[in-house]
Amino acid sequence: MKKTGVVYDGYPSKEELEQSPGFPNTCSLSKGTKAVIECVQNIPCNPCEAACPYGAITIGDNITNLPILDVEKCIGCGNCVAPCPGLAIFTVNMNYSDTEAAIEFPFEYFPLPNKGDIVDAVNRAGEIMCKGTIIGIRSAKVFANTNVIKIAVPKEFADIVRSIKRLPRK
Amino acid sequence: MKNFETEVAIIGAGSAGLCAGIQAANAGAKVMIFDENHLPGGQLFKQIHKFFGSREHRAGIRGYEIGKQLLDEVEKSGADVHLNSVVYGIFDGNTLGVVEGDNHYSVKAKKIIIASGGKENYLPFKGSTLPGVMGAGAAQTMVNVNRVLPGKEVIMVGSGNVGLIVSYQLMQAGANVKAIVEAAPSIGGYGVHASKICRAGVPIKVRHTVLEAYGENEVEGAVVAELDENWNVVPGSEQNIACDTICLAVGLNPMSELAYIAGCEMTYIPLLGGHVPMHDENLETTVPGIYVAGDVTGVEEASTAMEEGNLAGISVARALGLINDEEGKEIADNFRNRMLNLRSGAFGEGRRIAKATQVEAFNEFQAKEGAK
Ligand SMILES: Cc1cc2nc3c(=O)[nH]c(=O)nc-3n(C[C@H](O)[C@H](O)[C@H](O)COP(=O)(O)OP(=O)(O)OC[C@H]3O[C@@H](n4cnc5c(N)ncnc54)[C@H](O)[C@@H]3O)c2cc1C
Ligand code: SF4
Ligand code: SF4
């Protein structure tokens, strides 16, 4: 049988995500916008901890610990998305509208999409899953050239869509 | 030929050399740093991605920004940086031969720190000499330093962090990466780097290799095939993938030749990239007064290279009597603890053990010499 998981496929499996302490469960996600941290290996890294102004992310003294998300403290502001060098943090708002969820993700390719554009939304493997509407683009100076894009997709894709297809260069 | 004298001479102005220079010069030493390139920073200025590590290691900051910060600190410290300056040898254990531009001179130093970094491994296969086959580091220099795209359709060989990061940066520069090919059964680099490549739709093919590069006068494609459990090609699995560039990211090895020429005893540690100089816990080699720091003494990361540079810098300052020993020991212990912290977890544990073996090799060698 083909083995699955981040070291074989390049992206974490459902099980790996569910077992990691930075990945909020469905119940927490129903309570409002939350960070979704998809960082499942013990790598020496900790900028996410300091990036959260609400103290919702903890790594501790041992920097190879996995980031732990305190869903009660997390208000879903998205300030942790751009500072993560692994581009591994997203936010998910399950209740953007009756039918749509909103997903924020880091994006470091040119050209950038424009607000209102309808684009191809992709899953963790880069496969096109559905169309999505760009509803926000944040490019603050402190983000140091990482743009944070917000996209609205049908609710059933909230746990699936993680980026958009790169746009063609002119 | 002119002869100069200094207290501390440092070979290499990468993360390790610059940090060593800052520490030694801040402690009051007269420091000269030599680098063969026209810009200082070593690997750092090629790295446009945000770095890992802890906040103390400037994690989350892009590599070239870290380089700029270090250069500022070097300038303030008063260390003297000589660019376009190749160190071609170390003589009598204390004198460097230097060619700076058209000038040729020697530098006699009380302490020498070798921080010459590493170089890329090569992988031979049929057609691997065709134009279009290149090291991933070379491709990275072209894109990020010289702003030239080496090609439009790329196959990357190797899924370590270098292969993953350079693939990402080639896409940022506008190229397409057709596939990452990895002979091992699993991906070598960090999952988070692999994940961002996957989101861009690039297949990472584990247990696959490049058999051949084909093309008339330059690369037009590659034959990629699957490997079985015994690393043999699975018959019939060969496929042609059209591409104009094949990048090799198959590891780095320490550039330890200068240490070897200077008479430093070496030890072979595959996990650190090959032949590395033995050293004690202050990074001093078996040749008294010659220290090593960074990738030259085991290929690791910029964060560990910076800490080793810090430690080497403090160690020479202590040896020169520039800081009181109690205080010096405390600072050195702090750098050592930060390194232990970096060398932990799934990706660091092996390196922690390997580095300990390197110090053990030094101790064993000294014990044997002492017994003679
Ligand atoms: C693609 C890539 C991505 C990376 N990403 C990260 C990351 O995200 N985080 C991280 O921590 N690390 C990362 N690294 C690793 C990091 O860049 C290196 O580990 C680090 O730069 C090593 O520093 P150094 O000072 O030992 O060597 P270098 O930076 O290589 O500097 C050595 C310098 O010495 C010069 N030199 C050598 N011999 C001589 C001589 N005889 N005379 C004069 N000058 C000489 C060289 O030209 C060079 O400028 C990455 C490396 C690569 C290739
Ligand atoms: S989304 Fe905001 S509150 Fe939640 S973890 Fe990130 S920075 Fe903290
Ligand atoms: S900053 Fe990102 S990659 Fe680093 S530990 Fe936090 S989530 Fe993981």
Coordinates of C-alpha atoms and ligand atoms in Angstrom, one line a residue:
Chain A
M1 CA 0.0 0.0 0.0
K2 CA 1.2 3.5 -0.8
K3 CA 2.3 5.3 2.4
T4 CA 0.8 8.7 3.1
G5 CA 1.9 11.6 5.2
V6 CA 4.0 14.7 4.9
V7 CA 7.3 12.9 4.3
Y8 CA 5.8 10.9 1.4
D9 CA 3.3 13.3 -0.2
G10 CA 4.8 16.6 0.8
Y11 CA 1.7 17.7 2.7
P12 CA 0.3 16.4 6.0
S13 CA -2.4 13.7 6.0
K14 CA -5.7 14.2 7.7
E15 CA -4.5 12.1 10.6
E16 CA -1.3 14.1 11.0
L17 CA -3.3 17.3 11.1
E18 CA -5.9 16.0 13.5
Q19 CA -3.2 14.8 15.9
S20 CA -1.2 18.1 15.8
P21 CA -1.8 20.6 18.6
G22 CA -2.1 23.6 16.3
F23 CA -5.0 22.2 14.3
P24 CA -8.4 23.3 15.7
N25 CA -11.2 20.7 15.6
T26 CA -14.5 21.2 13.8
C27 CA -16.2 22.2 17.1
S28 CA -13.8 25.1 17.7
L29 CA -14.0 26.2 14.1
S30 CA -17.8 26.5 14.5
K31 CA -17.2 29.2 17.2
G32 CA -15.7 31.8 14.8
T33 CA -12.6 32.6 12.8
K34 CA -9.5 30.6 14.1
A35 CA -5.9 30.1 13.1
V36 CA -5.2 26.7 11.5
I37 CA -1.6 25.7 12.0
E38 CA -0.4 23.0 9.7
C39 CA 3.1 22.4 11.1
V40 CA 3.4 18.8 12.1
Q41 CA 7.2 18.1 12.4
N42 CA 9.5 19.1 15.2
I43 CA 11.5 21.6 13.4
P44 CA 13.7 24.3 15.1
C45 CA 11.4 27.3 14.6
N46 CA 9.3 29.6 16.7
P47 CA 8.3 33.0 15.1
C48 CA 4.6 32.1 15.3
E49 CA 4.8 32.2 19.1
A50 CA 5.8 35.9 19.2
A51 CA 3.6 36.8 16.2
C52 CA 0.4 36.3 18.1
P53 CA -0.6 39.4 20.0
Y54 CA -3.1 37.4 22.1
G55 CA -0.7 34.7 23.4
A56 CA -2.7 32.0 21.6
I57 CA 0.4 30.2 20.2
T58 CA 2.9 28.4 22.5
I59 CA 6.1 26.7 21.6
G60 CA 8.1 27.1 24.8
D61 CA 11.8 26.9 25.6
N62 CA 12.4 23.9 23.4
I63 CA 12.1 25.4 20.0
T64 CA 11.6 22.1 18.3
N65 CA 8.3 21.7 20.1
L66 CA 5.2 21.8 17.9
P67 CA 3.2 25.0 18.1
I68 CA 0.1 24.6 20.3
L69 CA -3.0 26.7 19.5
D70 CA -5.2 27.9 22.4
V71 CA -8.5 28.1 20.5
E72 CA -10.1 30.0 23.3
K73 CA -7.5 32.8 23.1
C74 CA -7.4 32.9 19.3
I75 CA -9.6 35.6 17.8
G76 CA -8.7 34.8 14.2
C77 CA -7.0 38.1 13.5
G78 CA -4.6 36.5 11.1
N79 CA -1.5 38.3 12.4
C80 CA 0.4 35.0 12.6
V81 CA -0.1 34.1 8.9
A82 CA 2.7 36.2 7.3
P83 CA 5.4 35.8 9.9
C84 CA 5.5 32.0 9.6
P85 CA 8.5 31.1 7.5
G86 CA 7.0 27.8 6.6
L87 CA 3.8 29.4 5.2
A88 CA 2.0 26.9 7.3
I89 CA -0.6 29.0 9.1
F90 CA -4.0 29.8 7.7
T91 CA -7.2 31.1 9.1
V92 CA -10.7 29.6 8.5
N93 CA -14.0 31.4 9.1
M94 CA -16.7 28.8 8.7
N95 CA -19.5 31.4 8.8
Y96 CA -18.4 33.9 6.2
S97 CA -21.9 33.7 4.7
D98 CA -24.7 31.1 4.7
T99 CA -23.0 29.1 2.0
E100 CA -19.4 30.2 2.1
A101 CA -16.4 29.9 4.3
A102 CA -13.5 32.3 4.2
I103 CA -9.9 31.1 4.2
E104 CA -6.8 33.3 4.6
F105 CA -3.5 32.0 3.3
P106 CA 0.0 33.4 2.7
F107 CA 1.0 34.1 -1.0
E108 CA 4.4 35.0 -2.3
Y109 CA 4.0 34.9 -6.1
F110 CA 3.4 37.7 -8.6
P111 CA 1.1 38.8 -10.1
L112 CA -1.3 39.2 -7.2
P113 CA -5.0 38.7 -7.8
N114 CA -7.4 41.7 -7.3
K115 CA -10.2 41.9 -4.9
G116 CA -13.4 40.5 -6.4
D117 CA -11.6 38.2 -8.9
I118 CA -12.9 34.8 -9.3
V119 CA -10.0 32.4 -9.3
D120 CA -9.2 28.7 -9.2
A121 CA -8.9 27.5 -5.6
V122 CA -6.5 24.6 -4.9
N123 CA -6.1 22.0 -2.2
R124 CA -2.9 20.9 -0.4
A125 CA -1.7 19.0 -3.4
G126 CA -2.2 22.0 -5.7
E127 CA -5.2 20.4 -7.5
I128 CA -8.0 22.7 -8.6
M129 CA -11.0 22.0 -6.4
C130 CA -13.5 24.8 -7.0
K131 CA -13.8 28.5 -7.9
G132 CA -13.3 31.1 -5.1
T133 CA -13.8 34.8 -4.8
I134 CA -10.9 37.0 -3.6
I135 CA -12.3 39.0 -0.7
G136 CA -9.2 40.5 0.8
I137 CA -5.5 41.1 0.2
R138 CA -3.2 42.3 3.0
S139 CA 0.4 43.4 2.3
A140 CA 1.5 45.3 5.5
K141 CA 5.2 46.4 5.8
V142 CA 5.6 44.1 8.8
F143 CA 4.6 41.1 6.6
A144 CA 7.9 41.6 4.8
N145 CA 6.6 40.9 1.3
T146 CA 4.4 38.0 2.2
N147 CA 0.9 38.8 1.1
V148 CA -2.1 37.5 3.0
I149 CA -5.0 36.7 0.7
K150 CA -8.6 35.9 1.8
I151 CA -10.8 33.9 -0.4
A152 CA -14.4 32.8 -0.1
V153 CA -15.3 29.2 -1.1
P154 CA -18.3 27.0 -0.7
K155 CA -18.4 25.7 2.9
E156 CA -17.7 22.1 2.0
F157 CA -14.2 23.1 0.8
A158 CA -13.3 24.9 4.0
D159 CA -11.0 22.1 5.2
I160 CA -9.7 21.4 1.6
V161 CA -8.8 24.7 -0.1
R162 CA -5.4 26.1 1.0
S163 CA -4.3 28.4 -1.8
I164 CA -5.0 29.5 -5.3
K165 CA -3.5 28.5 -8.6
R166 CA -0.6 30.8 -9.6
L167 CA -1.8 33.5 -12.0
P168 CA -0.1 33.7 -15.4
R169 CA 2.6 36.3 -15.8
K170 CA 2.0 39.0 -18.4
Chain B
M1 CA 55.3 40.9 -1.3
K2 CA 53.9 42.9 1.6
N3 CA 53.5 41.3 5.0
F4 CA 50.7 42.3 7.4
E5 CA 50.1 41.4 11.0
T6 CA 46.8 41.1 12.9
E7 CA 45.5 39.4 16.0
V8 CA 42.6 37.5 14.4
A9 CA 42.4 36.5 10.7
I10 CA 39.1 35.1 9.5
I11 CA 38.6 33.2 6.2
G12 CA 35.1 33.6 4.8
A13 CA 32.6 36.4 5.4
G14 CA 29.4 34.2 5.5
S15 CA 27.2 33.9 8.6
A16 CA 29.9 32.1 10.6
G17 CA 32.8 34.4 9.6
L18 CA 30.9 37.6 10.2
C19 CA 29.6 36.5 13.6
A20 CA 33.1 35.4 14.6
G21 CA 34.5 38.8 13.5
I22 CA 31.8 40.7 15.4
Q23 CA 32.5 38.9 18.7
A24 CA 36.3 39.1 18.4
A25 CA 36.4 42.7 17.4
N26 CA 33.8 43.7 20.0
A27 CA 36.1 42.1 22.6
G28 CA 38.8 44.5 21.4
A29 CA 40.8 42.3 19.0
K30 CA 42.3 43.6 15.8
V31 CA 40.4 41.5 13.2
M32 CA 40.8 41.0 9.4
I33 CA 38.1 39.1 7.5
F34 CA 38.8 37.8 3.9
D35 CA 36.3 36.7 1.3
E36 CA 36.8 35.8 -2.3
N37 CA 33.5 37.3 -3.4
H38 CA 32.8 41.0 -4.3
L39 CA 30.0 41.1 -1.7
P40 CA 30.2 39.8 1.9
G41 CA 27.5 37.5 3.4
G42 CA 28.3 34.1 1.9
Q43 CA 25.2 32.1 1.3
L44 CA 23.0 34.7 3.1
F45 CA 22.4 37.1 0.2
K46 CA 21.0 34.4 -2.0
Q47 CA 18.4 33.5 0.5
I48 CA 15.3 35.5 -0.2
H49 CA 13.1 33.3 2.0
K50 CA 12.2 33.9 5.7
F51 CA 14.6 31.9 7.9
F52 CA 13.8 29.3 10.4
G53 CA 15.4 29.1 13.8
S54 CA 14.4 30.9 17.0
R55 CA 13.9 34.6 17.3
E56 CA 17.4 35.0 18.7
H57 CA 18.5 33.5 15.4
R58 CA 16.5 36.1 13.5
A59 CA 13.9 33.6 12.4
G60 CA 11.1 34.9 10.3
I61 CA 13.5 37.4 8.7
R62 CA 14.6 36.9 5.1
G63 CA 18.2 35.7 4.6
Y64 CA 19.4 38.8 2.8
E65 CA 18.0 41.0 5.6
I66 CA 20.0 39.0 8.2
G67 CA 23.0 39.5 6.0
K68 CA 22.5 43.3 6.1
Q69 CA 22.1 43.3 9.9
L70 CA 25.3 41.4 10.3
L71 CA 27.2 43.7 8.0
D72 CA 26.0 46.7 10.1
E73 CA 27.3 45.0 13.2
V74 CA 30.6 44.2 11.6
E75 CA 31.0 47.8 10.6
K76 CA 30.3 49.0 14.1
S77 CA 32.7 46.4 15.6
G78 CA 35.6 47.8 13.6
A79 CA 36.6 44.4 12.0
D80 CA 38.3 45.0 8.7
V81 CA 36.6 43.2 5.7
H82 CA 38.7 42.5 2.6
L83 CA 36.6 41.5 -0.4
N84 CA 37.8 40.0 -3.7
S85 CA 40.4 38.4 -1.5
V86 CA 41.2 34.7 -1.9
V87 CA 43.1 32.9 0.8
Y88 CA 45.1 30.3 -1.0
G89 CA 47.0 28.7 1.8
I90 CA 48.0 28.7 5.5
F91 CA 51.7 28.5 6.3
D92 CA 53.5 27.7 9.5
G93 CA 50.2 27.4 11.2
N94 CA 49.9 31.2 11.5
T95 CA 50.3 33.0 8.2
L96 CA 47.8 33.4 5.4
G97 CA 48.7 33.8 1.7
V98 CA 46.2 36.2 0.2
V99 CA 45.5 37.4 -3.3
E100 CA 43.4 40.6 -3.2
G101 CA 42.5 41.8 -6.7
D102 CA 45.9 42.3 -8.3
N103 CA 47.8 42.4 -5.0
H104 CA 49.5 39.5 -3.3
Y105 CA 50.4 39.6 0.4
S106 CA 50.8 37.6 3.5
V107 CA 49.0 38.0 6.9
K108 CA 50.5 36.8 10.1
A109 CA 47.8 36.2 12.7
K110 CA 47.9 35.2 16.4
K111 CA 44.6 33.3 15.8
I112 CA 43.0 32.1 12.6
I113 CA 39.3 31.2 12.1
I114 CA 38.4 29.2 9.0
A115 CA 34.8 29.8 8.0
S116 CA 35.0 28.9 4.4
G117 CA 31.5 27.2 4.1
G118 CA 30.6 24.3 1.9
K119 CA 30.2 23.4 -1.8
E120 CA 27.7 21.5 -3.8
N121 CA 27.9 17.8 -4.5
Y122 CA 27.7 16.6 -8.1
L123 CA 25.7 13.7 -9.6
P124 CA 27.0 12.0 -12.7
F125 CA 24.5 10.5 -15.1
K126 CA 24.2 10.1 -18.9
G127 CA 24.0 13.6 -20.4
S128 CA 24.8 15.3 -17.1
T129 CA 27.5 17.5 -18.9
L130 CA 24.9 19.0 -21.2
P131 CA 24.3 22.8 -20.8
G132 CA 21.2 23.2 -18.7
V133 CA 22.3 20.7 -16.0
M134 CA 23.5 22.8 -13.0
G135 CA 23.8 22.9 -9.2
A136 CA 20.7 24.2 -7.4
G137 CA 23.0 26.7 -5.7
A138 CA 24.1 28.0 -9.1
A139 CA 20.5 28.3 -10.2
Q140 CA 19.7 30.2 -7.0
T141 CA 22.6 32.6 -7.5
M142 CA 21.4 33.3 -11.1
V143 CA 17.8 34.0 -10.0
N144 CA 18.3 35.8 -6.7
V145 CA 21.6 37.6 -7.1
N146 CA 21.9 38.1 -10.9
R147 CA 18.2 38.1 -11.7
V148 CA 18.5 35.8 -14.7
L149 CA 16.2 32.8 -15.1
P150 CA 18.3 29.7 -15.9
G151 CA 15.4 28.1 -17.8
K152 CA 11.6 28.0 -17.9
E153 CA 10.9 24.3 -17.3
V154 CA 12.9 22.8 -14.5
I155 CA 13.4 19.4 -12.9
M156 CA 14.9 19.4 -9.5
V157 CA 16.9 16.4 -8.3
G158 CA 16.8 16.1 -4.5
S159 CA 14.2 17.0 -1.9
G160 CA 16.3 18.3 0.9
N161 CA 15.7 21.9 2.1
V162 CA 18.0 23.2 -0.7
G163 CA 16.0 21.4 -3.4
L164 CA 12.7 22.5 -2.0
I165 CA 13.7 26.1 -1.3
V166 CA 15.4 26.6 -4.7
S167 CA 12.3 25.1 -6.5
Y168 CA 10.1 27.6 -4.7
Q169 CA 12.3 30.5 -5.6
L170 CA 12.5 29.4 -9.3
M171 CA 8.7 29.5 -9.4
Q172 CA 8.7 32.9 -7.7
A173 CA 11.0 34.1 -10.4
G174 CA 8.6 32.8 -13.1
A175 CA 9.8 29.3 -14.0
N176 CA 7.8 26.1 -13.9
V177 CA 9.1 23.3 -11.8
K178 CA 7.9 20.1 -13.6
A179 CA 8.9 17.7 -10.8
I180 CA 11.1 17.2 -7.8
V181 CA 12.8 13.8 -8.0
E182 CA 14.0 12.1 -4.8
A183 CA 15.8 8.7 -4.8
A184 CA 15.1 8.1 -1.1
P185 CA 11.8 6.7 0.1
S186 CA 10.8 9.9 1.8
I187 CA 11.2 13.7 1.4
G188 CA 14.4 15.0 3.0
G189 CA 13.6 18.6 3.8
Y190 CA 11.1 20.2 6.1
G191 CA 7.5 19.3 5.5
V192 CA 6.4 22.9 5.5
H193 CA 8.8 23.7 2.6
A194 CA 7.5 20.6 0.7
S195 CA 3.9 21.7 1.4
K196 CA 4.2 25.0 -0.2
I197 CA 5.7 23.4 -3.3
C198 CA 2.8 20.9 -3.4
R199 CA 0.2 23.7 -3.1
A200 CA 1.8 25.1 -6.3
G201 CA 1.0 21.7 -8.0
V202 CA 4.6 20.4 -8.3
P203 CA 4.7 16.6 -7.9
I204 CA 7.4 15.4 -5.5
K205 CA 8.4 11.9 -6.7
V206 CA 10.0 9.9 -3.9
R207 CA 11.9 6.7 -4.9
H208 CA 12.6 8.2 -8.3
T209 CA 15.8 9.2 -10.0
V210 CA 17.1 10.8 -13.2
L211 CA 18.7 8.3 -15.5
E212 CA 19.6 10.5 -18.3
A213 CA 19.5 14.1 -19.7
Y214 CA 18.8 14.2 -23.4
G215 CA 19.0 17.0 -26.0
E216 CA 21.0 18.0 -29.1
N217 CA 23.1 20.8 -27.8
E218 CA 21.4 21.5 -24.5
V219 CA 18.9 19.9 -22.2
E220 CA 15.6 19.1 -23.8
G221 CA 14.3 16.6 -21.3
A222 CA 15.1 14.0 -18.7
V223 CA 14.4 10.3 -18.4
V224 CA 13.0 9.8 -14.9
A225 CA 12.4 6.3 -13.5
E226 CA 11.1 4.7 -10.3
L227 CA 13.4 2.8 -7.9
D228 CA 12.6 -0.3 -5.9
E229 CA 13.4 -1.1 -2.3
N230 CA 17.0 -2.0 -3.3
W231 CA 17.5 1.3 -5.2
N232 CA 17.3 -0.6 -8.6
V233 CA 15.4 0.9 -11.5
V234 CA 11.9 -0.6 -11.8
P235 CA 11.9 -1.9 -15.4
G236 CA 9.4 -0.2 -17.6
S237 CA 8.9 2.8 -15.2
E238 CA 11.1 5.1 -17.3
Q239 CA 9.3 8.3 -18.5
N240 CA 10.5 11.2 -20.5
I241 CA 9.8 14.6 -19.0
A242 CA 10.5 17.6 -21.3
C243 CA 12.5 20.4 -19.6
D244 CA 15.3 22.9 -20.3
T245 CA 17.0 22.8 -16.9
I246 CA 17.9 20.1 -14.5
C247 CA 19.0 21.3 -11.1
L248 CA 21.0 19.1 -8.8
A249 CA 20.4 19.5 -5.0
V250 CA 22.1 16.4 -3.8
G251 CA 23.9 17.7 -0.8
L252 CA 26.8 19.9 0.2
N253 CA 30.2 19.1 1.5
P254 CA 32.5 21.1 3.8
M255 CA 35.1 23.2 2.1
S256 CA 37.8 21.9 4.5
E257 CA 40.8 21.9 2.2
L258 CA 42.5 24.9 3.9
A259 CA 42.2 23.3 7.3
Y260 CA 43.7 20.1 5.8
I261 CA 46.6 22.0 4.1
A262 CA 47.3 23.7 7.5
G263 CA 47.7 20.3 9.0
C264 CA 44.5 20.0 11.0
E265 CA 43.6 16.4 11.7
M266 CA 40.4 15.4 9.9
T267 CA 37.7 12.9 10.7
Y268 CA 35.1 11.5 8.3
I269 CA 31.4 12.0 9.3
P270 CA 28.9 11.4 6.5
L271 CA 26.1 13.1 8.3
L272 CA 28.1 16.4 8.3
G273 CA 28.9 16.1 4.7
G274 CA 32.3 14.2 4.7
H275 CA 35.8 15.1 5.9
V276 CA 35.7 17.7 8.7
P277 CA 38.4 19.0 10.9
M278 CA 38.5 17.6 14.5
H279 CA 38.0 20.4 17.1
D280 CA 37.5 20.8 20.8
E281 CA 34.5 22.3 22.4
N282 CA 35.8 25.8 21.7
L283 CA 36.2 25.0 18.0
E284 CA 40.0 25.0 18.1
T285 CA 41.5 22.4 15.8
T286 CA 44.5 20.1 16.4
V287 CA 46.7 22.9 15.1
P288 CA 46.9 25.4 18.1
G289 CA 45.5 28.8 17.2
I290 CA 43.5 27.6 14.2
Y291 CA 39.7 27.5 14.8
V292 CA 36.8 26.5 12.5
A293 CA 33.2 27.6 12.3
G294 CA 30.1 27.1 10.1
D295 CA 29.5 24.7 7.2
V296 CA 33.3 24.0 6.9
T297 CA 33.2 22.0 10.0
G298 CA 29.9 20.2 9.2
V299 CA 27.2 21.2 6.8
E300 CA 24.3 22.5 8.9
E301 CA 22.3 25.8 8.8
A302 CA 22.9 29.5 9.0
S303 CA 21.5 29.6 12.5
T304 CA 24.1 27.0 13.8
A305 CA 26.8 28.7 11.6
M306 CA 26.1 32.0 13.3
E307 CA 26.3 30.4 16.8
E308 CA 29.6 28.6 15.9
G309 CA 30.9 31.9 14.6
N310 CA 30.0 33.6 17.9
L311 CA 31.6 30.8 19.8
A312 CA 34.8 30.8 17.7
G313 CA 35.0 34.6 18.1
I314 CA 34.6 34.5 21.9
S315 CA 37.1 31.6 22.1
V316 CA 39.9 33.5 20.3
A317 CA 39.1 36.6 22.4
R318 CA 39.5 34.5 25.6
A319 CA 42.7 32.8 24.3
L320 CA 44.1 36.3 23.6
G321 CA 43.3 37.3 27.1
L322 CA 40.9 40.0 26.0
I323 CA 38.0 39.0 28.3
N324 CA 38.2 37.7 31.8
D325 CA 37.9 34.0 31.8
E326 CA 34.9 33.6 34.1
E327 CA 32.8 36.0 32.0
G328 CA 34.1 34.4 28.7
K329 CA 33.2 31.0 29.9
E330 CA 29.6 32.1 30.7
I331 CA 29.2 33.7 27.2
A332 CA 30.6 30.6 25.5
D333 CA 28.4 28.2 27.5
N334 CA 25.4 30.3 26.4
F335 CA 26.3 30.0 22.7
R336 CA 26.9 26.2 23.2
N337 CA 23.4 25.9 24.9
R338 CA 21.8 27.7 22.0
M339 CA 23.4 25.3 19.6
L340 CA 22.2 22.3 21.6
N341 CA 18.7 23.7 21.4
L342 CA 19.0 24.1 17.6
R343 CA 20.3 20.5 17.2
S344 CA 17.3 18.8 18.6
G345 CA 14.1 17.4 17.2
A346 CA 13.7 15.0 14.3
F347 CA 15.9 17.0 12.0
G348 CA 18.6 18.0 14.5
E349 CA 19.1 15.0 16.8
G350 CA 21.4 13.2 14.4
R351 CA 23.6 16.3 13.9
R352 CA 23.9 16.8 17.7
I353 CA 25.3 13.3 18.0
A354 CA 27.5 13.7 15.0
K355 CA 29.0 17.0 16.4
A356 CA 29.7 15.2 19.7
T357 CA 31.6 12.5 17.8
Q358 CA 33.7 15.2 16.2
V359 CA 34.8 16.6 19.6
E360 CA 35.3 13.0 20.8
A361 CA 37.6 12.4 17.8
F362 CA 39.6 15.4 18.9
N363 CA 39.9 14.2 22.5
E364 CA 41.0 10.7 21.4
F365 CA 43.6 12.2 19.1
Q366 CA 45.0 14.5 21.7
A367 CA 45.1 11.6 24.3
K368 CA 47.0 9.4 21.8
E369 CA 49.4 12.3 21.0
G370 CA 49.9 12.9 24.7
A371 CA 50.7 9.2 25.3
K372 CA 53.5 9.3 22.7
Ligands
LIG1 C1 19.3 27.1 -0.8 C2 19.7 27.2 0.6 C3 18.7 27.5 1.6 C4 19.1 27.7 2.9 N1 18.2 28.0 3.8 C5 18.5 28.2 5.1 C6 17.5 28.5 6.1 O1 16.3 28.7 5.8 N2 17.9 28.6 7.4 C7 19.2 28.4 7.8 O2 19.5 28.5 9.0 N3 20.1 28.1 6.9 C8 19.8 27.9 5.6 N4 20.8 27.6 4.6 C9 22.1 27.2 5.1 C10 23.0 28.4 5.3 O3 23.0 29.3 4.2 C11 24.5 27.9 5.5 O4 24.5 26.9 6.4 C12 25.3 29.0 6.1 O5 25.3 30.1 5.1 C13 26.7 28.6 6.3 O6 27.5 29.7 6.7 P1 29.0 29.8 6.5 O7 29.5 31.1 7.0 O8 29.6 28.6 7.2 O9 29.4 29.6 5.0 P2 29.0 30.5 3.7 O10 27.8 31.3 3.9 O11 29.1 29.6 2.5 O12 30.3 31.5 3.7 C14 31.6 31.1 3.4 C15 32.3 32.2 2.6 O13 33.7 31.9 2.6 C16 34.2 32.2 1.3 N5 35.5 31.5 1.1 C17 35.6 30.1 1.1 N6 36.9 29.8 0.9 C18 37.6 31.0 0.8 C19 39.0 31.3 0.6 N7 39.9 30.3 0.4 N8 39.3 32.6 0.5 C20 38.4 33.5 0.6 N9 37.1 33.3 0.8 C21 36.7 32.0 0.9 C22 33.1 31.8 0.4 O14 33.1 32.4 -0.9 C23 31.9 32.3 1.2 O15 31.6 33.6 0.8 C24 20.5 27.5 3.3 C25 21.4 27.1 2.3 C26 21.1 27.0 1.0 C27 22.1 26.7 0.0
SF4_2 S1 -5.2 34.3 14.2 FE1 -4.6 36.0 15.5 S2 -5.3 35.4 17.6 FE2 -5.3 33.6 16.3 S3 -3.3 32.7 16.7 FE3 -3.1 33.9 14.9 S4 -2.3 35.9 15.6 FE4 -3.1 34.8 17.4
SF4_3 S1 6.5 29.7 12.6 FE1 5.4 28.3 11.1 S2 6.9 26.8 10.6 FE2 7.7 27.9 12.4 S3 7.0 26.6 14.1 FE3 5.4 28.2 13.8 S4 4.0 27.2 12.4 FE4 5.8 26.0 12.3

